[in-house]
């Protein structure tokens, strides 16, 4: 006896209408059911009622019912079996649209119980006389392979797909042959590519090896013939397959490039980028320089056209263009102006355009670039202004002849007295000084005059570096650095480090006037600073100055090579790999796909479970490592004698350890609560006694010369020496105090 829901509510009304004797009323009820399903309402209880309306001549109603079945097939797998007969019957329908709809829906149901009923209808549809049915059935094979690869191999579907690449319809007219041939081949290639990717991600088995799609010379010719007849997405599938093909020689590489070049004119940006990828891959096998230049010249206009797309498409195109310019800088050498930023461009597009403009900068177009960047520096978007000023500095570093013009533009920007403009300009000037030392010293007074405008750590550190580097040419360098020494403990760590180095440079260049300030900064850095990096550097400088001023000069005032802008942002090997992934996420992220895509077809739940399993395994290994005392020093042993190779070390060498059941469980990996067992070993082991003396370390002579004149610093810096060791711990001490000490160690 079936139990139905209460006789009220929306679902009850839909159920009544779905069983109405009037066809229009039933169709309207199905539409309302689909509408409820679309907004997230649970209408799975209407499954039997919707299923009754499956057998109909109305194609629209049949599509709606099929859509409902695809959505709820996983939650109602037993009831889906009731629809099998209708599916099989529809695959024999005179209407090719119904046949294709039926085989597509059966492939999308993804219910285990219906898979066995799919093979026979799929065999018929793969040999159907209508190309629309055949191209739909080709994609169904790929869906079946995801669920049961062995069924695809056993029923010979792979062989049929390979035969379909040469598909044609001899009964149709020539024009019809061209159109349908391209669509069938494109879907077949897409299906075979999916099978190839799924098989490559699985361990080697008979079914996975059979799914590998190897493109031969004969298949290559068929793909090139079908390329111009495919739809836009079909062309993308064919072009991706051509990108995987290994050309057999220079002639074949040239042939592929020449056949693919017409796709540059396609209106779809995805087709253009896929064609660019194929050309960039196969151009590696081309040796004729004239042909390479010709291909590069033809590649420029379609890339420029992509910049007239919506912002999101522009950004994807710009990321790919960035990669192409790193490999072939001459592709867009004459197209600088198309990358000028528009007022309504989003920030992410402007940033990419700035980077590309710097890559395209040369002596011919640098004036136009500087004029444009100067305009950008007056924008209201602070981040964009900063990046524009940074681009001016990059242009100065890249083009030697334009450096003076870039410096003049930066001085004009500094004269605006806008805080963030001045600070970014100071940072950029530091890089220019590193590239062209002792060239633009006349700018230094202007930079020092804006000292009060600086409140960001990077800008302060940059100006301090400039003052220290040119301390011998700045009369009041000690006064300027004294400002930062007075507020030394309040500054950020980068500023403290730069102040310390700059003061030492000043002392080495002007020892008479800088002795007091160097003592102050070294004393403050070693006594009052809480950063170990700053303290360590101060101690190093102090001992260098006290022992060998010549060595201090060699270290602190060492010659630094001029900086330069790297030609590529990724390694050459990775660049070649990313060029083979153009038009994919890898080329957008500028990272190989392995870094952000898991192997195989896995969902978020599988990723989360795998991460948890890895974390548990890592925790188990870590606890076992601690327990066994491997790769860790014995914290209880202060003896200087080296451990005997092959002997147990660390905690594993203690006698009580091996006798503890918790330790045995930890080492075997069978512990139910590893952390508690580990604590019990060290906290409740009982009987553990330590008789090795523990020395205390300290300074024998205190800080060397802190607060004294540099002339009074001893020639030999003080070193860390152990004081007299404390008496050894006696056996009579209480076990509780020993256990507390042991727990404190861990």
XYZ file of C-alpha atoms in Angstrom:
746
model
C 0.000 0.000 0.000
C 1.599 3.276 -1.083
C 1.524 6.195 1.329
C 0.972 9.540 -0.355
C 1.556 12.954 1.116
C -1.154 15.084 2.660
C -3.874 16.311 0.327
C -2.716 19.898 0.373
C 0.233 21.980 -0.693
C 1.884 22.841 -3.975
C 3.247 19.341 -4.657
C -0.199 17.804 -4.204
C -1.685 20.250 -6.699
C 1.105 19.480 -9.174
C 0.518 15.757 -8.715
C -3.184 16.170 -9.509
C -2.427 18.213 -12.621
C 0.243 15.762 -13.795
C -2.415 13.044 -13.785
C -5.027 15.189 -15.493
C -6.850 13.858 -18.529
C -6.125 17.083 -20.418
C -2.824 17.224 -22.306
C -2.313 20.993 -21.962
C -2.911 20.829 -18.241
C -0.340 18.044 -17.874
C 2.211 20.015 -19.914
C 1.644 23.132 -17.821
C 2.108 21.073 -14.632
C 5.432 19.734 -15.953
C 6.588 23.292 -16.650
C 5.666 24.371 -13.117
C 7.485 21.326 -11.732
C 10.641 22.207 -13.651
C 10.339 25.819 -12.457
C 10.156 24.670 -8.825
C 13.106 22.344 -9.376
C 15.131 25.191 -10.892
C 14.709 27.449 -7.850
C 15.796 24.632 -5.510
C 12.494 23.227 -4.262
C 12.341 19.483 -3.656
C 9.910 17.959 -6.148
C 11.436 14.487 -6.150
C 8.205 13.085 -4.726
C 6.536 13.732 -8.086
C 8.907 11.324 -9.866
C 6.275 8.637 -10.676
C 3.766 11.255 -11.834
C 6.287 12.963 -14.140
C 7.412 9.590 -15.467
C 3.898 8.850 -16.692
C 4.109 11.809 -19.063
C 7.261 10.561 -20.743
C 5.539 8.841 -23.658
C 4.321 11.730 -25.770
C 4.635 13.050 -29.290
C 5.202 16.584 -28.002
C 8.967 17.186 -28.306
C 8.928 20.119 -25.874
C 7.188 18.084 -23.204
C 9.596 15.176 -23.754
C 12.575 17.515 -23.259
C 11.111 18.781 -19.984
C 10.533 15.258 -18.680
C 14.061 14.236 -19.675
C 15.433 17.278 -17.849
C 13.562 16.246 -14.701
C 14.865 12.687 -14.988
C 18.484 13.851 -15.311
C 18.149 15.959 -12.163
C 16.643 13.286 -9.912
C 18.114 10.088 -11.362
C 20.726 9.844 -8.576
C 18.170 10.167 -5.781
C 15.612 7.818 -7.406
C 17.742 5.132 -9.137
C 15.112 2.395 -8.692
C 12.401 4.410 -10.421
C 14.680 5.350 -13.330
C 14.588 1.713 -14.438
C 10.910 2.230 -15.258
C 11.907 4.713 -17.973
C 14.327 2.345 -19.745
C 11.740 0.944 -22.150
C 10.701 4.432 -23.209
C 14.323 5.435 -23.771
C 14.994 2.377 -25.924
C 11.801 2.973 -27.848
C 12.746 6.622 -28.453
C 16.122 5.614 -29.923
C 14.113 3.955 -32.748
C 11.867 6.982 -33.287
C 11.599 8.257 -36.907
C 12.494 11.778 -35.717
C 16.313 12.147 -35.432
C 15.884 14.832 -32.769
C 14.042 12.358 -30.545
C 16.681 9.667 -31.144
C 19.485 12.056 -30.253
C 17.605 13.374 -27.220
C 17.040 9.876 -25.893
C 20.667 8.730 -26.229
C 21.937 12.010 -24.767
C 19.674 11.705 -21.732
C 20.618 8.073 -21.139
C 24.275 9.115 -21.111
C 23.612 11.924 -18.654
C 21.589 9.913 -16.122
C 24.774 8.429 -14.590
C 22.842 5.756 -12.723
C 24.560 2.390 -12.319
C 21.396 0.395 -12.959
C 20.752 1.958 -16.365
C 24.271 1.597 -17.778
C 23.762 -2.001 -18.920
C 20.717 -0.949 -20.931
C 22.699 1.810 -22.684
C 25.057 -0.291 -24.813
C 22.627 -1.595 -27.454
C 20.928 1.766 -28.181
C 24.361 3.385 -28.290
C 25.563 0.860 -30.882
C 22.613 1.738 -33.112
C 23.037 5.486 -32.708
C 26.756 5.375 -33.535
C 25.753 3.848 -36.902
C 22.682 6.029 -37.391
C 22.158 7.469 -40.850
C 21.624 10.959 -39.442
C 24.848 12.830 -38.552
C 23.144 14.717 -35.716
C 22.445 11.438 -33.943
C 25.975 10.163 -34.595
C 27.672 13.255 -33.177
C 25.465 13.069 -30.069
C 26.250 9.377 -29.617
C 29.992 10.105 -29.869
C 29.852 12.282 -26.754
C 27.776 9.628 -25.001
C 30.697 7.192 -25.365
C 32.902 9.557 -23.361
C 30.277 9.750 -20.591
C 30.020 5.953 -20.508
C 33.825 5.648 -20.246
C 33.788 7.736 -17.078
C 31.362 5.311 -15.428
C 32.512 1.924 -16.797
C 35.612 1.967 -19.037
C 35.510 -1.809 -19.520
C 32.088 -1.581 -21.212
C 33.461 0.855 -23.789
C 36.335 -1.503 -24.603
C 34.259 -4.700 -24.641
C 31.595 -3.295 -26.963
C 34.108 -1.875 -29.436
C 32.991 1.718 -29.041
C 36.583 2.980 -29.285
C 37.040 1.393 -32.694
C 33.788 2.924 -33.880
C 34.916 6.379 -32.748
C 38.141 6.042 -34.729
C 36.089 5.024 -37.782
C 33.828 8.045 -37.312
C 36.764 10.449 -37.800
C 36.483 9.507 -41.484
C 32.707 9.903 -41.275
C 30.748 10.987 -44.350
C 27.278 10.607 -45.739
C 27.374 9.489 -49.387
C 23.642 9.968 -49.812
C 23.778 13.707 -49.084
C 24.734 16.628 -51.254
C 28.307 17.964 -51.268
C 27.481 21.007 -49.122
C 25.605 18.869 -46.608
C 28.519 16.432 -46.471
C 30.943 19.226 -45.569
C 28.803 20.626 -42.752
C 27.792 17.326 -41.170
C 31.233 15.782 -41.624
C 32.848 18.598 -39.648
C 30.348 18.357 -36.778
C 30.646 14.574 -36.458
C 34.448 14.673 -36.579
C 34.619 17.509 -34.033
C 32.438 15.670 -31.518
C 34.345 12.453 -32.144
C 37.669 14.189 -31.501
C 36.262 15.802 -28.344
C 35.093 12.392 -27.092
C 38.407 10.697 -27.906
C 40.304 13.538 -26.186
C 38.196 13.118 -23.036
C 38.846 9.382 -23.131
C 42.567 10.042 -23.598
C 42.731 12.397 -20.611
C 40.773 10.010 -18.395
C 42.922 7.039 -19.447
C 46.164 8.963 -18.931
C 45.143 9.867 -15.366
C 44.502 6.209 -14.415
C 46.991 3.440 -13.631
C 47.990 1.390 -16.659
C 45.355 -1.285 -17.341
C 43.886 -2.887 -20.429
C 40.940 -0.472 -20.476
C 43.038 2.638 -19.757
C 45.673 1.751 -22.367
C 42.959 1.255 -24.971
C 41.635 4.763 -24.261
C 44.881 6.472 -25.305
C 44.207 8.554 -28.430
C 47.241 8.554 -30.708
C 47.045 10.934 -33.677
C 48.571 9.422 -36.801
C 49.372 11.048 -40.141
C 46.118 9.807 -41.682
C 44.097 11.155 -38.757
C 45.994 14.445 -39.042
C 44.907 14.923 -42.646
C 41.282 14.189 -41.764
C 41.397 16.703 -38.928
C 42.834 19.405 -41.177
C 40.096 18.741 -43.762
C 37.344 18.936 -41.140
C 38.755 22.035 -39.418
C 37.080 24.627 -41.649
C 33.689 22.880 -41.511
C 33.312 22.655 -37.730
C 31.385 24.921 -35.417
C 33.475 27.280 -33.299
C 33.638 24.893 -30.339
C 34.314 21.996 -32.669
C 37.279 23.930 -34.066
C 38.649 24.383 -30.548
C 38.475 20.602 -29.987
C 40.208 19.872 -33.303
C 42.884 22.523 -32.710
C 43.611 21.124 -29.234
C 44.062 17.707 -30.818
C 46.426 19.189 -33.438
C 48.459 20.729 -30.607
C 49.124 17.234 -29.236
C 50.420 15.924 -32.564
C 54.176 15.357 -32.952
C 55.163 16.480 -36.441
C 57.338 14.033 -38.356
C 59.501 16.668 -40.022
C 59.920 20.282 -41.020
C 57.601 19.971 -44.036
C 54.780 18.620 -41.901
C 55.251 21.397 -39.327
C 55.072 24.002 -42.093
C 51.989 22.324 -43.546
C 50.162 22.341 -40.198
C 51.009 26.012 -39.566
C 49.817 27.062 -43.028
C 46.531 25.172 -42.647
C 45.863 26.616 -39.184
C 46.716 30.277 -39.946
C 43.260 31.014 -41.516
C 41.720 30.362 -38.083
C 43.335 33.611 -36.878
C 40.486 35.435 -38.622
C 37.743 33.687 -36.638
C 35.371 35.857 -34.637
C 35.591 33.630 -31.535
C 38.529 34.484 -29.283
C 38.876 30.908 -28.060
C 39.407 29.680 -31.621
C 42.027 32.409 -32.199
C 44.002 31.500 -29.073
C 43.771 27.775 -29.859
C 45.143 28.479 -33.351
C 47.950 30.576 -31.847
C 48.809 27.663 -29.562
C 49.046 25.226 -32.477
C 51.273 27.601 -34.447
C 53.546 28.318 -31.459
C 53.993 24.571 -30.872
C 54.659 23.544 -34.465
C 56.768 26.583 -35.314
C 59.494 24.948 -33.224
C 60.034 22.544 -36.103
C 60.189 25.286 -38.761
C 63.697 26.342 -39.848
C 62.877 28.921 -42.535
C 63.281 32.386 -41.047
C 61.120 34.011 -43.720
C 58.209 31.697 -42.908
C 58.612 32.304 -39.167
C 58.508 36.081 -39.698
C 55.491 35.711 -41.954
C 53.619 33.661 -39.344
C 54.479 36.143 -36.587
C 53.289 39.021 -38.770
C 49.962 37.281 -39.372
C 49.568 36.559 -35.666
C 49.641 40.232 -34.595
C 46.271 41.518 -35.973
C 44.067 38.859 -34.335
C 45.795 39.408 -30.978
C 45.129 43.139 -31.278
C 41.495 42.441 -32.172
C 41.036 40.514 -28.916
C 41.615 43.780 -27.019
C 38.274 45.098 -28.261
C 36.471 42.336 -26.342
C 34.798 42.709 -22.927
C 37.183 43.273 -19.970
C 37.196 39.643 -18.828
C 38.141 38.381 -22.292
C 40.687 41.192 -22.588
C 42.384 40.092 -19.385
C 42.649 36.475 -20.548
C 44.039 37.667 -23.887
C 46.538 39.973 -22.138
C 47.824 37.168 -19.921
C 48.394 35.004 -22.983
C 49.970 37.892 -24.914
C 52.343 38.401 -21.984
C 53.578 34.826 -22.401
C 53.914 35.190 -26.175
C 55.993 38.363 -25.803
C 58.384 36.607 -23.450
C 59.089 34.076 -26.202
C 58.696 36.326 -29.278
C 59.160 40.001 -28.274
C 58.906 41.149 -31.896
C 55.301 39.986 -32.455
C 53.714 43.270 -31.338
C 56.731 45.585 -31.467
C 54.782 48.179 -33.503
C 51.517 47.930 -31.580
C 52.334 49.838 -28.386
C 49.401 52.252 -28.671
C 46.702 49.554 -28.635
C 47.754 48.747 -25.064
C 47.240 52.279 -23.763
C 44.763 52.188 -20.886
C 41.228 53.513 -21.293
C 39.483 55.480 -18.586
C 36.873 52.743 -18.045
C 39.239 49.772 -17.988
C 39.132 47.768 -14.743
C 42.281 47.835 -12.612
C 43.221 44.229 -13.422
C 43.209 45.053 -17.146
C 45.241 48.245 -16.626
C 47.895 46.394 -14.632
C 48.357 43.793 -17.366
C 48.553 46.509 -20.019
C 51.242 48.332 -18.021
C 53.384 45.203 -17.847
C 53.023 44.588 -21.588
C 53.828 48.228 -22.410
C 57.095 47.955 -20.495
C 57.910 44.775 -22.428
C 57.265 46.546 -25.727
C 59.206 49.690 -24.777
C 62.151 50.602 -27.006
C 64.019 53.717 -28.079
C 61.442 54.525 -30.760
C 58.307 54.499 -28.628
C 59.640 55.422 -25.177
C 58.593 59.079 -25.513
C 54.980 58.122 -26.184
C 55.151 55.648 -23.297
C 56.496 58.226 -20.822
C 53.852 60.748 -21.850
C 51.156 58.151 -21.255
C 52.584 56.997 -17.907
C 52.827 60.602 -16.733
C 49.093 60.985 -17.381
C 48.370 57.783 -15.487
C 50.261 59.159 -12.473
C 47.564 61.819 -12.057
C 44.715 59.278 -11.834
C 42.622 58.855 -8.698
C 43.297 55.135 -8.275
C 46.272 54.988 -5.886
C 47.311 51.433 -6.807
C 47.282 52.260 -10.511
C 49.299 55.432 -9.896
C 51.943 53.485 -7.972
C 52.246 50.864 -10.694
C 52.498 53.583 -13.350
C 55.397 55.240 -11.522
C 57.046 51.858 -11.099
C 56.682 51.336 -14.863
C 58.580 54.595 -15.451
C 61.437 53.226 -13.390
C 61.386 49.930 -15.271
C 61.586 51.817 -18.567
C 64.604 53.752 -17.253
C 66.355 50.534 -16.222
C 65.530 48.828 -19.513
C 66.486 51.633 -21.955
C 69.773 53.376 -21.158
C 69.235 56.250 -23.581
C 65.862 57.089 -22.060
C 67.001 57.073 -18.421
C 67.468 60.853 -18.213
C 63.998 61.500 -19.648
C 62.530 59.081 -17.121
C 64.315 60.857 -14.258
C 62.963 64.217 -15.423
C 59.419 62.813 -15.452
C 59.939 61.477 -11.922
C 61.172 64.888 -10.742
C 58.039 66.490 -12.166
C 55.938 63.989 -10.264
C 57.874 64.621 -7.037
C 57.202 68.345 -7.411
C 53.449 67.680 -7.087
C 54.064 66.922 -3.377
C 51.369 64.242 -3.409
C 52.374 61.858 -0.640
C 51.958 58.474 -2.337
C 53.415 59.820 -5.615
C 56.529 61.128 -3.869
C 57.033 57.913 -1.914
C 56.745 55.662 -4.945
C 59.069 57.966 -6.905
C 61.707 57.664 -4.167
C 61.499 53.876 -4.332
C 61.889 53.997 -8.110
C 64.856 56.396 -7.894
C 66.671 53.891 -5.690
C 66.484 51.340 -8.524
C 67.709 53.943 -11.015
C 70.702 54.725 -8.773
C 71.495 51.018 -8.620
C 71.388 50.780 -12.408
C 73.307 54.033 -13.054
C 75.569 54.721 -10.041
C 77.081 58.218 -9.741
C 75.050 59.456 -12.721
C 72.071 61.371 -11.327
C 73.525 62.692 -8.072
C 71.943 66.093 -8.719
C 68.556 64.582 -7.866
C 69.592 63.712 -4.295
C 68.884 67.177 -2.750
C 65.351 67.084 -4.135
C 64.794 63.629 -2.638
C 66.190 64.643 0.752
C 63.995 67.750 0.773
C 60.934 65.494 0.752
C 62.028 63.499 3.804
C 59.030 64.691 5.826
C 56.629 63.319 3.206
C 57.769 59.732 3.758
C 55.731 57.552 6.100
C 55.896 54.152 4.402
C 58.671 51.679 5.320
C 59.712 50.946 1.735
C 60.058 54.640 0.861
C 62.000 55.378 4.057
C 64.326 52.423 3.467
C 64.934 53.546 -0.125
C 65.880 57.113 0.875
C 68.104 55.821 3.706
C 69.886 53.572 1.190
C 70.473 56.544 -1.123
C 71.832 58.659 1.756
C 74.161 55.876 2.884
C 75.317 55.128 -0.649
C 76.189 58.783 -1.336
C 77.111 59.785 2.219
C 80.453 61.237 1.145
C 78.664 63.659 -1.227
C 75.881 64.749 1.140
C 77.140 67.353 3.607
C 74.458 66.806 6.226
C 74.198 63.031 5.851
C 74.823 62.530 9.579
C 71.937 64.877 10.445
C 69.549 63.111 8.018
C 70.458 59.681 9.325
C 70.302 60.982 12.892
C 66.567 61.542 12.415
C 66.088 57.818 11.827
C 68.553 56.841 14.582
C 66.553 58.885 17.128
C 63.382 56.954 16.258
C 65.223 53.683 15.635
C 63.172 51.460 17.958
C 59.899 52.849 16.592
C 60.684 52.069 12.950
C 59.821 48.856 11.097
C 62.461 46.159 10.747
C 63.364 46.911 7.093
C 63.947 50.555 8.021
C 66.059 49.542 11.041
C 68.219 47.248 8.916
C 68.713 49.916 6.253
C 69.487 52.577 8.888
C 72.089 50.331 10.489
C 73.839 49.690 7.179
C 73.659 53.338 6.074
C 75.210 54.581 9.341
C 78.043 52.084 9.041
C 78.627 53.252 5.447
C 78.698 56.833 6.712
C 81.272 55.907 9.384
C 83.499 54.149 6.861
C 83.362 57.163 4.530
C 83.470 59.902 7.199
C 84.976 58.323 10.328
C 85.670 61.614 12.096
C 82.163 63.047 12.021
C 80.192 59.805 12.313
C 81.791 58.119 15.326
C 79.104 59.245 17.728
C 76.151 58.254 15.558
C 77.540 54.797 14.773
C 78.023 54.111 18.504
C 74.469 55.219 19.209
C 72.906 53.044 16.537
C 74.984 49.974 17.415
C 74.175 50.361 21.107
C 70.470 50.792 20.405
C 70.383 47.876 17.958
C 72.130 45.452 20.314
C 70.406 46.476 23.537
C 66.939 47.785 22.783
C 65.889 46.116 19.515
C 63.685 43.018 19.690
C 64.456 41.756 16.176
C 67.125 39.023 16.102
C 67.997 39.951 12.513
C 68.754 43.543 13.450
C 70.714 42.505 16.563
C 72.771 39.961 14.622
C 73.636 42.459 11.926
C 74.627 45.020 14.565
C 76.935 42.496 16.261
C 78.505 41.590 12.917
C 79.136 45.244 12.054
C 80.504 45.925 15.534
C 83.021 43.105 15.352
C 84.002 43.948 11.794
C 84.714 47.535 12.811
C 86.568 46.493 15.960
C 88.794 43.879 14.346
C 89.538 44.918 10.779
C 88.203 48.177 9.272
C 89.621 47.110 5.923
C 87.502 43.978 5.942
C 84.505 46.075 6.991
C 85.006 48.311 3.960
C 85.334 45.300 1.684
C 82.064 43.899 2.991
C 79.900 46.971 3.480
C 81.164 49.030 0.536
C 81.489 46.123 -1.871
C 80.806 46.746 -5.558
C 77.313 45.712 -6.587
C 76.482 44.753 -10.170
C 73.869 46.965 -11.868
C 70.331 45.649 -11.861
C 68.339 44.772 -14.970
C 64.793 43.747 -15.858
C 64.488 40.008 -16.460
C 63.296 39.137 -19.932
C 60.968 36.417 -18.659
C 58.955 36.024 -15.474
C 59.179 32.215 -15.595
C 61.968 29.776 -16.335
C 62.644 28.917 -20.010
C 61.487 25.324 -19.522
C 58.245 26.416 -17.861
C 57.722 29.051 -20.570
C 57.828 26.375 -23.271
C 55.350 24.293 -21.293
C 52.971 27.225 -20.800
C 53.112 28.121 -24.508
C 51.773 24.637 -25.151
C 48.862 25.417 -22.801
C 47.765 28.733 -24.335
C 44.004 29.347 -24.069
C 43.829 27.313 -20.845
C 43.947 28.251 -17.166
C 47.641 27.333 -17.039
C 48.488 30.205 -19.404
C 46.308 32.582 -17.387
C 47.810 31.656 -14.002
C 51.317 31.317 -15.526
C 51.616 28.055 -13.620
C 51.626 24.434 -14.811
C 48.271 22.715 -14.489
C 49.624 20.196 -11.968
C 49.802 22.970 -9.377
C 46.060 23.662 -9.321
C 44.311 20.678 -10.979
C 44.029 17.263 -9.333
C 44.653 14.079 -11.250
C 41.591 12.293 -12.557
C 38.004 13.388 -12.259
C 37.552 14.012 -8.536
C 35.189 16.257 -6.672
C 35.602 18.582 -3.705
C 34.654 15.836 -1.226
C 37.363 13.552 -2.570
C 39.922 16.357 -2.343
C 38.936 17.063 1.263
C 39.070 13.383 2.243
C 42.430 12.968 0.533
C 43.789 15.992 2.400
C 42.561 14.629 5.717
C 44.133 11.247 4.979
C 47.431 12.900 4.078
C 47.321 14.957 7.279
C 46.699 11.849 9.382
C 49.544 10.018 7.671
C 51.912 12.958 8.153
C 50.952 13.233 11.825
C 51.516 9.509 12.335
C 54.944 9.677 10.704
C 55.920 12.737 12.735
C 54.953 11.096 16.004
C 56.812 7.936 15.082
C 59.875 10.004 14.200
C 59.773 11.783 17.552
C 59.212 8.521 19.377
C 62.017 6.694 17.622
C 64.385 9.599 18.092
C 65.382 9.536 14.430
C 66.624 12.688 12.698
C 66.529 14.530 16.021
C 69.199 15.300 18.519
C 69.169 13.725 21.954
C 68.161 16.640 24.129
C 69.179 14.724 27.254
C 72.747 14.074 26.113
C 75.277 16.894 26.442
C 78.283 14.691 25.752
C 80.556 15.794 22.916
C 81.385 12.242 21.840
C 79.775 11.409 18.495
C 77.062 8.774 18.346
C 78.050 5.366 17.074
C 76.660 4.738 13.612
C 73.963 2.074 13.609
C 73.214 2.515 17.334
C 69.834 3.913 18.431
C 69.935 7.638 19.034
C 67.861 10.196 20.840
C 64.993 9.009 23.009
C 65.128 5.549 21.472
C 68.438 5.025 23.286
C 66.897 5.359 26.750
C 66.194 2.119 28.575
C 62.751 2.991 29.856
C 61.516 3.873 26.380
C 61.539 0.380 24.897
C 59.734 -1.009 27.945
C 56.727 1.301 27.591
C 53.660 -0.183 25.809
C 52.782 3.266 24.460
C 56.199 3.468 22.813
C 55.751 0.081 21.193
C 52.379 1.155 19.787
C 53.814 4.408 18.483
C 56.694 2.730 16.710
C 54.388 0.110 15.188
C 51.867 2.733 14.050
C 49.010 1.009 15.890
C 48.381 3.672 18.515
C 44.739 4.728 18.849
C 45.643 8.064 20.449
C 49.234 8.884 19.453
C 49.464 12.247 21.219
C 48.337 10.883 24.594
C 50.729 7.963 24.261
C 53.587 10.304 23.467
C 52.830 12.465 26.519
C 52.505 9.381 28.722
C 55.972 8.242 27.667
C 57.616 11.477 28.766
C 55.252 12.417 31.565
C 54.579 9.097 33.287
C 57.464 6.915 32.265
C 58.718 6.592 35.833
C 62.249 5.815 36.736
C 63.866 8.062 34.154
C 66.906 9.721 35.647
C 69.371 12.006 34.027
C 72.927 12.150 35.263
C 74.517 14.190 32.479
C 75.564 17.701 33.569
C 73.844 20.625 31.829
C 76.112 23.611 31.185
C 74.932 27.222 31.177
C 76.100 29.631 28.510
C 76.779 33.324 28.830
C 78.970 36.224 27.768
C 82.360 36.195 29.434
C 82.928 39.846 28.904
C 79.484 41.289 28.133
C 78.703 43.276 25.020
C 81.970 44.409 23.452
C 82.528 48.025 24.181
C 78.869 49.070 24.244
C 78.677 52.688 25.246
C 82.418 53.230 24.798
C 84.452 54.833 22.056
C 85.252 52.720 19.038
C 88.933 53.293 19.744
C 88.566 51.448 23.047
C 87.023 48.355 21.477
C 89.322 45.346 21.967
C 90.934 43.923 18.874
C 89.427 40.520 19.482
C 85.646 40.400 19.814
C 84.200 38.568 22.739
C 82.866 35.132 22.045
C 80.417 32.800 23.695
C 82.297 30.590 26.190
C 80.725 28.059 28.559
C 80.885 28.895 32.243
C 81.704 26.348 34.899
C 79.189 23.490 34.609
C 76.639 23.100 37.337
C 76.847 20.056 39.617
C 75.243 16.939 38.126
C 71.717 16.015 39.047
C 71.620 13.427 41.806
C 69.605 10.187 41.785
C 67.911 11.276 44.997
C 66.002 14.147 43.323
C 62.260 13.655 43.177
C 60.763 11.974 40.103
C 58.105 14.633 39.759
C 60.629 17.426 39.221
C 62.429 15.288 36.638
C 59.198 14.621 34.796
C 58.343 18.326 34.757
C 61.758 19.110 33.317
C 61.307 16.476 30.611
C 57.869 17.769 29.681
C 59.302 21.266 29.500
C 61.744 20.100 26.865
C 58.932 18.931 24.577
